[in-house]
Amino acid sequence: MLEKAKELQEIENVRNKTLYALYGAVEGLDISKIMKIMNSEFFIKEIAVDIPVYYSPLGEGNISKGYGMILFTDKNLYSGAIDQGIKRGKGIAFQLTESDGEQGYYYYQGDWNDDIPNGKGKTLEVVTKKAKDGGKSTFKIVTEGNFSNGTEMDSMMKYFYVNEEEVGRVSYTSRNGIPMPLNDENGQPLPTDGERYPIGVIVKNGEPTEDYYYVEPGTLWGVKPFVPCYNQPVIK
């Protein structure tokens, strides 16, 4: 009995230390540390099995008001301000993803209201893809601007990276997640490319190019998984 109690206490101690370390890593956006913890056998078998898991940096289980962390799955969490059990204020939603057999990640950092991204914030998505020659490339898309009920709203900016090198960016306007057509100096929509329409000028190396960023009709952008996004942005 004593040995069993001692073993359980040791597991509880490691559990608390792990959650403390994860909370700190998320608050500091230490991606490598976050992924190391969430991929660890202890986290998966001893912590994530009890989801949802609520953690307070004050050591209290009740985080109905203040700051804390909620684990929704072994790959999905929120850390930040909580009011009456609802995400409200500044916070980060982080999730592990997988594409082409390679692990990646996605997060939203910014303002929340009524459990949904509302206000100023940014998303960052990283995926790794395999090439035919066996090599790998890492692609990253950063989106900054305002969000309304999880959808992109008003002035937005997207940055595109390949292997950590910026390869382009585009500034555009969204309405409820729908990127708006770019107009000419007379306020008229610019020509389309088939069904695709331009939303902004592609900027490379800090200089505007002569190329436009085109999207398909029906495109909807916002914060995953709060918005069922359609026609995901691609690296240009």
Tab-separated table of C-alpha atoms in Angstrom:
chain	number	residue	atom	x	y	z
A	1	MET	CA	0.000	0.000	0.000
A	2	LEU	CA	2.739	2.443	0.956
A	3	GLU	CA	4.707	1.657	-2.190
A	4	LYS	CA	1.625	2.214	-4.337
A	5	ALA	CA	0.862	5.504	-2.595
A	6	LYS	CA	4.451	6.597	-3.059
A	7	GLU	CA	4.312	5.710	-6.759
A	8	LEU	CA	1.082	7.666	-7.248
A	9	GLN	CA	2.535	10.666	-5.444
A	10	GLU	CA	5.615	10.578	-7.649
A	11	ILE	CA	3.427	10.490	-10.767
A	12	GLU	CA	1.443	13.448	-9.436
A	13	ASN	CA	4.651	15.390	-8.787
A	14	VAL	CA	5.941	14.744	-12.312
A	15	ARG	CA	2.503	15.618	-13.685
A	16	ASN	CA	2.514	19.003	-11.947
A	17	LYS	CA	6.071	19.733	-13.061
A	18	THR	CA	5.203	18.804	-16.641
A	19	LEU	CA	2.112	21.040	-16.701
A	20	TYR	CA	4.103	23.881	-15.153
A	21	ALA	CA	6.788	23.492	-17.824
A	22	LEU	CA	4.197	23.311	-20.615
A	23	TYR	CA	2.389	26.405	-19.344
A	24	GLY	CA	5.652	28.349	-19.311
A	25	ALA	CA	6.618	27.094	-22.766
A	26	VAL	CA	3.274	28.157	-24.254
A	27	GLU	CA	3.398	31.578	-22.604
A	28	GLY	CA	6.892	32.077	-24.038
A	29	LEU	CA	5.999	30.396	-27.349
A	30	ASP	CA	8.952	28.049	-27.022
A	31	ILE	CA	7.772	25.826	-29.861
A	32	SER	CA	10.465	23.147	-29.576
A	33	LYS	CA	9.769	22.744	-25.862
A	34	ILE	CA	5.999	22.653	-26.381
A	35	MET	CA	6.329	19.921	-28.994
A	36	LYS	CA	8.813	17.949	-26.911
A	37	ILE	CA	6.460	17.925	-23.921
A	38	MET	CA	3.300	17.161	-25.907
A	39	ASN	CA	5.041	14.337	-27.770
A	40	SER	CA	6.430	12.778	-24.592
A	41	GLU	CA	5.140	9.398	-23.459
A	42	PHE	CA	4.393	10.732	-19.959
A	43	PHE	CA	2.253	13.583	-21.295
A	44	ILE	CA	0.269	11.294	-23.590
A	45	LYS	CA	-0.241	8.431	-21.121
A	46	GLU	CA	-0.424	10.190	-17.753
A	47	ILE	CA	-1.837	13.657	-18.500
A	48	ALA	CA	-3.767	13.792	-21.775
A	49	VAL	CA	-5.807	10.699	-20.887
A	50	ASP	CA	-7.724	12.796	-18.344
A	51	ILE	CA	-8.879	15.503	-20.760
A	52	PRO	CA	-10.098	18.091	-20.380
A	53	VAL	CA	-7.246	19.065	-18.072
A	54	TYR	CA	-7.335	22.426	-16.281
A	55	TYR	CA	-4.156	23.984	-14.956
A	56	SER	CA	-3.545	27.177	-13.012
A	57	PRO	CA	-0.053	28.616	-12.471
A	58	LEU	CA	-1.222	29.309	-8.913
A	59	GLY	CA	-1.607	25.604	-8.337
A	60	GLU	CA	-5.384	25.717	-8.122
A	61	GLY	CA	-7.679	23.434	-10.060
A	62	ASN	CA	-10.360	26.099	-10.448
A	63	ILE	CA	-9.496	28.457	-13.287
A	64	SER	CA	-12.968	29.877	-13.847
A	65	LYS	CA	-11.468	33.365	-13.598
A	66	GLY	CA	-7.908	34.576	-14.098
A	67	TYR	CA	-5.158	32.931	-16.129
A	68	GLY	CA	-4.672	29.267	-16.832
A	69	MET	CA	-4.331	26.478	-19.352
A	70	ILE	CA	-6.874	24.011	-20.708
A	71	LEU	CA	-5.902	20.802	-22.513
A	72	PHE	CA	-8.719	19.743	-24.836
A	73	THR	CA	-6.895	16.807	-26.436
A	74	ASP	CA	-3.328	15.520	-26.491
A	75	LYS	CA	-2.771	17.858	-29.460
A	76	ASN	CA	-4.904	20.901	-28.649
A	77	LEU	CA	-4.703	23.446	-25.821
A	78	TYR	CA	-5.501	27.006	-24.765
A	79	SER	CA	-3.454	29.176	-22.434
A	80	GLY	CA	-4.395	32.659	-21.327
A	81	ALA	CA	-7.163	34.729	-19.773
A	82	ILE	CA	-10.320	32.990	-18.608
A	83	ASP	CA	-13.479	34.619	-17.258
A	84	GLN	CA	-16.232	32.451	-15.794
A	85	GLY	CA	-14.775	29.476	-17.604
A	86	ILE	CA	-14.823	31.314	-20.954
A	87	LYS	CA	-11.827	32.397	-23.005
A	88	ARG	CA	-11.912	36.183	-22.768
A	89	GLY	CA	-8.915	38.535	-22.993
A	90	LYS	CA	-5.431	37.665	-24.267
A	91	GLY	CA	-4.641	34.054	-25.013
A	92	ILE	CA	-3.029	31.427	-27.225
A	93	ALA	CA	-4.668	28.406	-28.852
A	94	PHE	CA	-2.031	25.876	-29.915
A	95	GLN	CA	-2.430	22.595	-31.764
A	96	LEU	CA	-0.143	19.933	-33.152
A	97	THR	CA	-0.878	19.030	-36.770
A	98	GLU	CA	0.255	16.438	-39.279
A	99	SER	CA	0.719	16.661	-43.029
A	100	ASP	CA	2.432	14.278	-45.425
A	101	GLY	CA	3.444	12.137	-42.467
A	102	GLU	CA	5.329	15.031	-40.867
A	103	GLN	CA	4.358	16.843	-37.685
A	104	GLY	CA	3.656	20.563	-37.746
A	105	TYR	CA	1.813	23.064	-35.612
A	106	TYR	CA	-0.690	25.896	-35.726
A	107	TYR	CA	-1.568	28.610	-33.267
A	108	TYR	CA	-3.609	31.751	-32.791
A	109	GLN	CA	-2.289	34.418	-30.447
A	110	GLY	CA	-4.354	37.469	-29.611
A	111	ASP	CA	-7.688	38.729	-28.332
A	112	TRP	CA	-10.586	36.494	-27.316
A	113	ASN	CA	-14.215	37.085	-26.430
A	114	ASP	CA	-17.007	34.578	-25.790
A	115	ASP	CA	-14.636	31.624	-26.310
A	116	ILE	CA	-13.793	32.746	-29.883
A	117	PRO	CA	-10.962	34.809	-31.414
A	118	ASN	CA	-12.290	38.369	-31.494
A	119	GLY	CA	-10.020	41.383	-31.933
A	120	LYS	CA	-6.410	41.835	-32.909
A	121	GLY	CA	-4.285	38.733	-33.326
A	122	LYS	CA	-2.209	36.503	-35.548
A	123	THR	CA	-2.106	32.926	-36.722
A	124	LEU	CA	0.977	30.914	-37.595
A	125	GLU	CA	0.966	27.583	-39.402
A	126	VAL	CA	3.975	25.374	-40.102
A	127	VAL	CA	3.930	22.258	-42.275
A	128	THR	CA	6.747	20.079	-43.562
A	129	LYS	CA	6.450	18.434	-46.962
A	130	LYS	CA	8.518	15.738	-48.596
A	131	ALA	CA	10.057	16.208	-52.026
A	132	LYS	CA	10.324	13.486	-54.665
A	133	ASP	CA	14.076	13.307	-54.097
A	134	GLY	CA	13.511	12.457	-50.438
A	135	GLY	CA	14.311	15.915	-49.124
A	136	LYS	CA	12.020	17.996	-46.965
A	137	SER	CA	10.910	21.621	-46.968
A	138	THR	CA	9.230	23.559	-44.188
A	139	PHE	CA	6.495	26.017	-45.126
A	140	LYS	CA	5.196	28.713	-42.810
A	141	ILE	CA	2.314	31.153	-43.196
A	142	VAL	CA	1.804	34.025	-40.752
A	143	THR	CA	-1.434	36.023	-40.834
A	144	GLU	CA	-1.837	39.252	-38.864
A	145	GLY	CA	-4.824	41.539	-38.466
A	146	ASN	CA	-8.268	41.648	-36.908
A	147	PHE	CA	-10.658	38.786	-36.352
A	148	SER	CA	-14.410	38.741	-35.778
A	149	ASN	CA	-15.967	35.528	-34.458
A	150	GLY	CA	-12.882	33.725	-35.725
A	151	THR	CA	-13.015	35.118	-39.266
A	152	GLU	CA	-10.562	37.567	-40.822
A	153	MET	CA	-11.919	41.115	-40.758
A	154	ASP	CA	-10.739	44.382	-42.346
A	155	SER	CA	-7.011	44.947	-43.048
A	156	MET	CA	-4.968	41.743	-43.093
A	157	MET	CA	-1.392	40.734	-43.932
A	158	LYS	CA	-0.028	37.320	-44.873
A	159	TYR	CA	3.668	36.406	-44.824
A	160	PHE	CA	4.985	33.310	-46.599
A	161	TYR	CA	8.182	31.464	-45.666
A	162	VAL	CA	10.056	28.481	-47.064
A	163	ASN	CA	12.687	26.989	-44.769
A	164	GLU	CA	12.463	30.126	-42.575
A	165	GLU	CA	13.175	32.471	-45.504
A	166	GLU	CA	10.450	34.951	-46.411
A	167	VAL	CA	9.423	34.430	-50.028
A	168	GLY	CA	6.589	36.947	-50.196
A	169	ARG	CA	3.802	38.809	-48.462
A	170	VAL	CA	0.455	40.294	-49.373
A	171	SER	CA	-1.782	42.954	-47.822
A	172	TYR	CA	-5.528	42.654	-48.410
A	173	THR	CA	-8.959	43.316	-46.936
A	174	SER	CA	-11.413	40.722	-45.629
A	175	ARG	CA	-15.090	40.852	-44.743
A	176	ASN	CA	-16.275	38.080	-42.444
A	177	GLY	CA	-13.459	35.848	-43.668
A	178	ILE	CA	-13.944	36.560	-47.368
A	179	PRO	CA	-10.962	38.294	-49.045
A	180	MET	CA	-12.215	41.292	-51.004
A	181	PRO	CA	-11.346	41.905	-54.699
A	182	LEU	CA	-8.618	44.470	-55.295
A	183	ASN	CA	-9.795	47.601	-57.111
A	184	ASP	CA	-7.931	49.907	-59.457
A	185	GLU	CA	-7.413	53.653	-58.912
A	186	ASN	CA	-10.960	54.277	-60.179
A	187	GLY	CA	-12.482	51.920	-57.654
A	188	GLN	CA	-13.196	49.229	-60.242
A	189	PRO	CA	-12.299	45.542	-59.682
A	190	LEU	CA	-9.121	44.451	-61.448
A	191	PRO	CA	-9.312	41.752	-64.157
A	192	THR	CA	-9.688	38.169	-62.988
A	193	ASP	CA	-7.540	35.166	-63.874
A	194	GLY	CA	-10.236	32.794	-65.019
A	195	GLU	CA	-12.488	32.468	-61.983
A	196	ARG	CA	-9.774	33.620	-59.610
A	197	TYR	CA	-9.723	37.250	-58.541
A	198	PRO	CA	-6.840	39.418	-57.211
A	199	ILE	CA	-6.858	40.583	-53.584
A	200	GLY	CA	-3.471	42.299	-53.285
A	201	VAL	CA	-0.045	42.941	-54.756
A	202	ILE	CA	2.655	40.394	-53.920
A	203	VAL	CA	5.627	41.986	-52.162
A	204	LYS	CA	9.060	40.333	-52.297
A	205	ASN	CA	12.274	41.535	-50.673
A	206	GLY	CA	10.369	44.547	-49.395
A	207	GLU	CA	9.413	45.706	-52.892
A	208	PRO	CA	6.025	45.442	-54.650
A	209	THR	CA	6.097	43.142	-57.665
A	210	GLU	CA	3.950	43.299	-60.782
A	211	ASP	CA	2.144	40.138	-59.674
A	212	TYR	CA	-1.147	39.875	-57.855
A	213	TYR	CA	-2.239	37.335	-55.273
A	214	TYR	CA	-5.314	35.532	-56.612
A	215	VAL	CA	-7.929	33.509	-54.737
A	216	GLU	CA	-10.754	31.234	-55.801
A	217	PRO	CA	-14.415	32.199	-55.388
A	218	GLY	CA	-15.747	30.771	-52.126
A	219	THR	CA	-12.494	31.373	-50.258
A	220	LEU	CA	-13.031	31.711	-46.510
A	221	TRP	CA	-10.188	32.437	-44.093
A	222	GLY	CA	-10.083	32.568	-40.329
A	223	VAL	CA	-8.791	30.840	-37.213
A	224	LYS	CA	-8.888	27.049	-37.257
A	225	PRO	CA	-10.836	25.136	-36.016
A	226	PHE	CA	-13.298	27.915	-35.165
A	227	VAL	CA	-13.860	28.668	-38.854
A	228	PRO	CA	-14.273	26.003	-41.575
A	229	CYS	CA	-11.629	27.538	-43.846
A	230	TYR	CA	-11.886	26.997	-47.599
A	231	ASN	CA	-9.166	27.372	-50.248
A	232	GLN	CA	-6.161	27.577	-47.980
A	233	PRO	CA	-3.489	30.161	-48.847
A	234	VAL	CA	-0.462	28.850	-50.700
A	235	ILE	CA	3.160	29.850	-50.831
A	236	LYS	CA	3.888	32.284	-53.634
